[in-house]
PDB file of C-alpha atoms and ligand atoms in Angstrom:
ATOM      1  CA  UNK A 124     -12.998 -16.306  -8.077  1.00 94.00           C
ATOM      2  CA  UNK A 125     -10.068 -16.583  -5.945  1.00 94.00           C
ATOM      3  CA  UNK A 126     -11.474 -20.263  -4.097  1.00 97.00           C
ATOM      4  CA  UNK A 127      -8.005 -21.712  -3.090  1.00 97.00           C
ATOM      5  CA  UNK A 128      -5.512 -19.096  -3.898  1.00 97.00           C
ATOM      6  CA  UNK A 129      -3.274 -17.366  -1.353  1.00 94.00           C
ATOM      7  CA  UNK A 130      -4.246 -13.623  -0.623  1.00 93.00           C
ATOM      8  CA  UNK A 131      -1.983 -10.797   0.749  1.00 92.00           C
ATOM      9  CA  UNK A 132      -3.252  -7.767   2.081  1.00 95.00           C
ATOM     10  CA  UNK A 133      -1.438  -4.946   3.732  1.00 96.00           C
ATOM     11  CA  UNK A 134      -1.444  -6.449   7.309  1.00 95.00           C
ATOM     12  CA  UNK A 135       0.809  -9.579   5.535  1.00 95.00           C
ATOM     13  CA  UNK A 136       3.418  -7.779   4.197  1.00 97.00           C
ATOM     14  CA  UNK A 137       5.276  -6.812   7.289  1.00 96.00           C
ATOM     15  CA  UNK A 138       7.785  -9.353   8.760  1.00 94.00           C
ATOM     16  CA  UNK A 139       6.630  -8.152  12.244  1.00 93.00           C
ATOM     17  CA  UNK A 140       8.468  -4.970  12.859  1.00 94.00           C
ATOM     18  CA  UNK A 141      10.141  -4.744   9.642  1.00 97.00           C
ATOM     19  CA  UNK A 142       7.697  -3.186   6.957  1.00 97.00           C
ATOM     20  CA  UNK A 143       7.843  -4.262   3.619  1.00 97.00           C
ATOM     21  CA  UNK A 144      10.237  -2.131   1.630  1.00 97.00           C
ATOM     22  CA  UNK A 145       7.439  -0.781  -0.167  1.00 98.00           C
ATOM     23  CA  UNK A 146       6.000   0.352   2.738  1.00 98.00           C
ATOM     24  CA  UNK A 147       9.211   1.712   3.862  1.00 98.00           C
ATOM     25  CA  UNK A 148       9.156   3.463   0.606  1.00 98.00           C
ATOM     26  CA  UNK A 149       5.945   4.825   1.376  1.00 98.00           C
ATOM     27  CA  UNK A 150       6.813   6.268   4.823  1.00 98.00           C
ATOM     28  CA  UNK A 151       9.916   7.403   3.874  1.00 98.00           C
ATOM     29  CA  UNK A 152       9.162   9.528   0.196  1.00 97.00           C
ATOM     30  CA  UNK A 153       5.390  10.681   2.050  1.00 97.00           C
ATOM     31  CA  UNK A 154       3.961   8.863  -0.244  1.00 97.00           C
ATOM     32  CA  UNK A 155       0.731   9.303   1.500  1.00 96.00           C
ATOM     33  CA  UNK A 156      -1.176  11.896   3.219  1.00 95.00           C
ATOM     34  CA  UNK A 157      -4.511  11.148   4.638  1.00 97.00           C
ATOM     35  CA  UNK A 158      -3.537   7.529   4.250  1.00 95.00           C
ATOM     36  CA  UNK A 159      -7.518   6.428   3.251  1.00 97.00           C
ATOM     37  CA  UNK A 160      -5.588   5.163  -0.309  1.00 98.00           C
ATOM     38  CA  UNK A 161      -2.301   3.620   1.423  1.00 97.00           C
ATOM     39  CA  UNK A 162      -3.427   0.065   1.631  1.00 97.00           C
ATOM     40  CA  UNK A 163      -4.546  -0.055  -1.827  1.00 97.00           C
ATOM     41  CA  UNK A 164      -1.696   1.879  -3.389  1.00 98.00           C
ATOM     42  CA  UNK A 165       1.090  -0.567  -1.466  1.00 98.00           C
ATOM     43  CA  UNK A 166      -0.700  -3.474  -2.438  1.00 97.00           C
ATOM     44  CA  UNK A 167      -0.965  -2.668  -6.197  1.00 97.00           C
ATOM     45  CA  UNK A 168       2.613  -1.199  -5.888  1.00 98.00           C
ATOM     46  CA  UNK A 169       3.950  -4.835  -5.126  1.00 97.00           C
ATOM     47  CA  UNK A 170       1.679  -6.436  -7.476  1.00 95.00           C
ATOM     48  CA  UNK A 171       2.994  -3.866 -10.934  1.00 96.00           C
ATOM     49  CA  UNK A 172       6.390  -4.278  -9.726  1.00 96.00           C
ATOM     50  CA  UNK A 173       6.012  -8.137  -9.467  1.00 94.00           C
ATOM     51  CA  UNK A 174       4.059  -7.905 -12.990  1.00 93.00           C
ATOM     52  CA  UNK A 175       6.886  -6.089 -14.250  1.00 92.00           C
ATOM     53  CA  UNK A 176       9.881  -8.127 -12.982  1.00 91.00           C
ATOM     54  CA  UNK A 177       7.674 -10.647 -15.229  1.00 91.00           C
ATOM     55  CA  UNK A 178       7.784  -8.881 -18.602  1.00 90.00           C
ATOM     56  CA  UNK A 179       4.168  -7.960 -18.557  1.00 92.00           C
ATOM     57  CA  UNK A 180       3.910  -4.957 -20.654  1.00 92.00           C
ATOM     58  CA  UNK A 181       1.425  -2.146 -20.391  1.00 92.00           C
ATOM     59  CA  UNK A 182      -0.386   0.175 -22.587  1.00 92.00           C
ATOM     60  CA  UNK A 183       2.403   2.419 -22.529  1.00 92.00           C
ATOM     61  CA  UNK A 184       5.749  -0.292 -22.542  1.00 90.00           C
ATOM     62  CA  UNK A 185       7.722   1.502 -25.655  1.00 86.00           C
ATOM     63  CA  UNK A 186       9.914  -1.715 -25.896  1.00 83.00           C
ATOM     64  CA  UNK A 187       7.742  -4.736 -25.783  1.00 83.00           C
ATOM     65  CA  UNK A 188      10.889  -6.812 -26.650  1.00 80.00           C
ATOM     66  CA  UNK A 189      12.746  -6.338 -23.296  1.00 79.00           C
ATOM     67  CA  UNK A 190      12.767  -8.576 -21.042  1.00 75.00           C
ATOM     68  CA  UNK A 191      11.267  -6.069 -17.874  1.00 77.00           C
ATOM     69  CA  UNK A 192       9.718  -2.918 -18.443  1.00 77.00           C
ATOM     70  CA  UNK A 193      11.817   0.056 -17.767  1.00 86.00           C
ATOM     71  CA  UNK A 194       9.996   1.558 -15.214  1.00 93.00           C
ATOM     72  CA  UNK A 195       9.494   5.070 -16.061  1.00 94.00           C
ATOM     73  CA  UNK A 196       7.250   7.735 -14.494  1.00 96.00           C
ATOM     74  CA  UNK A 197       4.837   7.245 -17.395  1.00 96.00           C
ATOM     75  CA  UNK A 198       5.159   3.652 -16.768  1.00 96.00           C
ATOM     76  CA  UNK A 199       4.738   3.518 -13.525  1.00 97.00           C
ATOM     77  CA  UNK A 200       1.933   5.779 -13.299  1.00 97.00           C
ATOM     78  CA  UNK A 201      -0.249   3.402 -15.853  1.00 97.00           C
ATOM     79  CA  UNK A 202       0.457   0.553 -14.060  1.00 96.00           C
ATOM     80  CA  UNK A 203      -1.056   2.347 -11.314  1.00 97.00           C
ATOM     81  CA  UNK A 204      -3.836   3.942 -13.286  1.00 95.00           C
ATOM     82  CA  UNK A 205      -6.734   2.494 -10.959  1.00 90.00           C
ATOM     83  CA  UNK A 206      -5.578   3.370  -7.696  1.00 93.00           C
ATOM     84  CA  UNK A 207      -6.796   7.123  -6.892  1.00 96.00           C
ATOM     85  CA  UNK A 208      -5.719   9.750  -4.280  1.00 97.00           C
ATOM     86  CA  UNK A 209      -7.267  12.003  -3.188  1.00 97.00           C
ATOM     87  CA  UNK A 210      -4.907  14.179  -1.729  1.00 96.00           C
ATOM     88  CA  UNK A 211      -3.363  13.812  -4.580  1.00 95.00           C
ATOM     89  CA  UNK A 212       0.242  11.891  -3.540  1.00 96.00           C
ATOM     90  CA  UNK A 213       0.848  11.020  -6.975  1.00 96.00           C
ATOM     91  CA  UNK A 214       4.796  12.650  -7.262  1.00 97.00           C
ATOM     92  CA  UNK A 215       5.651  10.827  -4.215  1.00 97.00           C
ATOM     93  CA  UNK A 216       3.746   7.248  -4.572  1.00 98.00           C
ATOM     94  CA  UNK A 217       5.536   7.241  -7.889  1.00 98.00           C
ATOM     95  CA  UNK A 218       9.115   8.130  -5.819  1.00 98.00           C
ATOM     96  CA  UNK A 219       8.498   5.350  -3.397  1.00 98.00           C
ATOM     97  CA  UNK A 220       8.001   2.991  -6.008  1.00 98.00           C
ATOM     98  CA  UNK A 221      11.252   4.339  -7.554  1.00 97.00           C
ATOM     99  CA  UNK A 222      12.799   3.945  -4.577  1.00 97.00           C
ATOM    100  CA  UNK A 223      11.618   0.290  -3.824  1.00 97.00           C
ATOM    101  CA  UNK A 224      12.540  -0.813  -7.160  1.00 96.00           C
ATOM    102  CA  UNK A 225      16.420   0.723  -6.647  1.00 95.00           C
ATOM    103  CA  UNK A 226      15.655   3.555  -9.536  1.00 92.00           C
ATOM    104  CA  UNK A 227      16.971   5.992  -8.677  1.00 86.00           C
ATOM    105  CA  UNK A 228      14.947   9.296  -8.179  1.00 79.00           C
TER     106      UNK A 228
HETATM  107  S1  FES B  87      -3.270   9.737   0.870  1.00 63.98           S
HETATM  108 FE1  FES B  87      -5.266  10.590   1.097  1.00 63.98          FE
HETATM  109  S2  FES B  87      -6.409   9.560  -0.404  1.00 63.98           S
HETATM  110 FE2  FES B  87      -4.378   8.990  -0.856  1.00 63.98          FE
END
């Protein structure tokens, strides 16, 4: 499906020793525990906020008219509706995010 197109996984995002700033998100909110669901849940993190910055609206986007997607908890946790836990990180996935998007938490 993807024949030709560029794919990023988590070992791509750092610059070397500088994480991604969702990943310094991640270390620095715990937004991860056992870490078996960190890979995915950065990945798709970067991805919704990228979709976002886009105007692409979700099943829960109250305003479809602006232009990005206020990213509320609600919002925020749709957009990351696949991705489970098992631990059970959810409160602090959904700060990093915050906090890699410059919402403040
Ligand atoms: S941090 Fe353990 S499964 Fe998500």
């Amino acid at each position: 499906m993807h024949d030709g197109q560029s794919i990023t996984t988590i070992e791509g995002l750092a610059a070397g020793e500088n994480l991604h700033p969702v990943q310094t998100a991640f270390v620095e909110r715990d937004g991860f525990q056992c870490g078996y669901c960190t890979s995915g849940q950065i990945c798709s993190a970067i991805g919704m906020l990228a979709e976002s910055r886009q105007g692409m609206p979700s099943y829960v986007t109250e305003d479809l008219m602006r232009a990005e997607a206020e990213l509320t908890d609600v919002e925020i946790r749709e957009r990351m509706s696949g991705n489970v836990c098992r631990c059970a990180a959810y409160p602090n996935i959904v700060a990093a995010i915050k906090q890699a998007a410059g919402i403040p938490t």
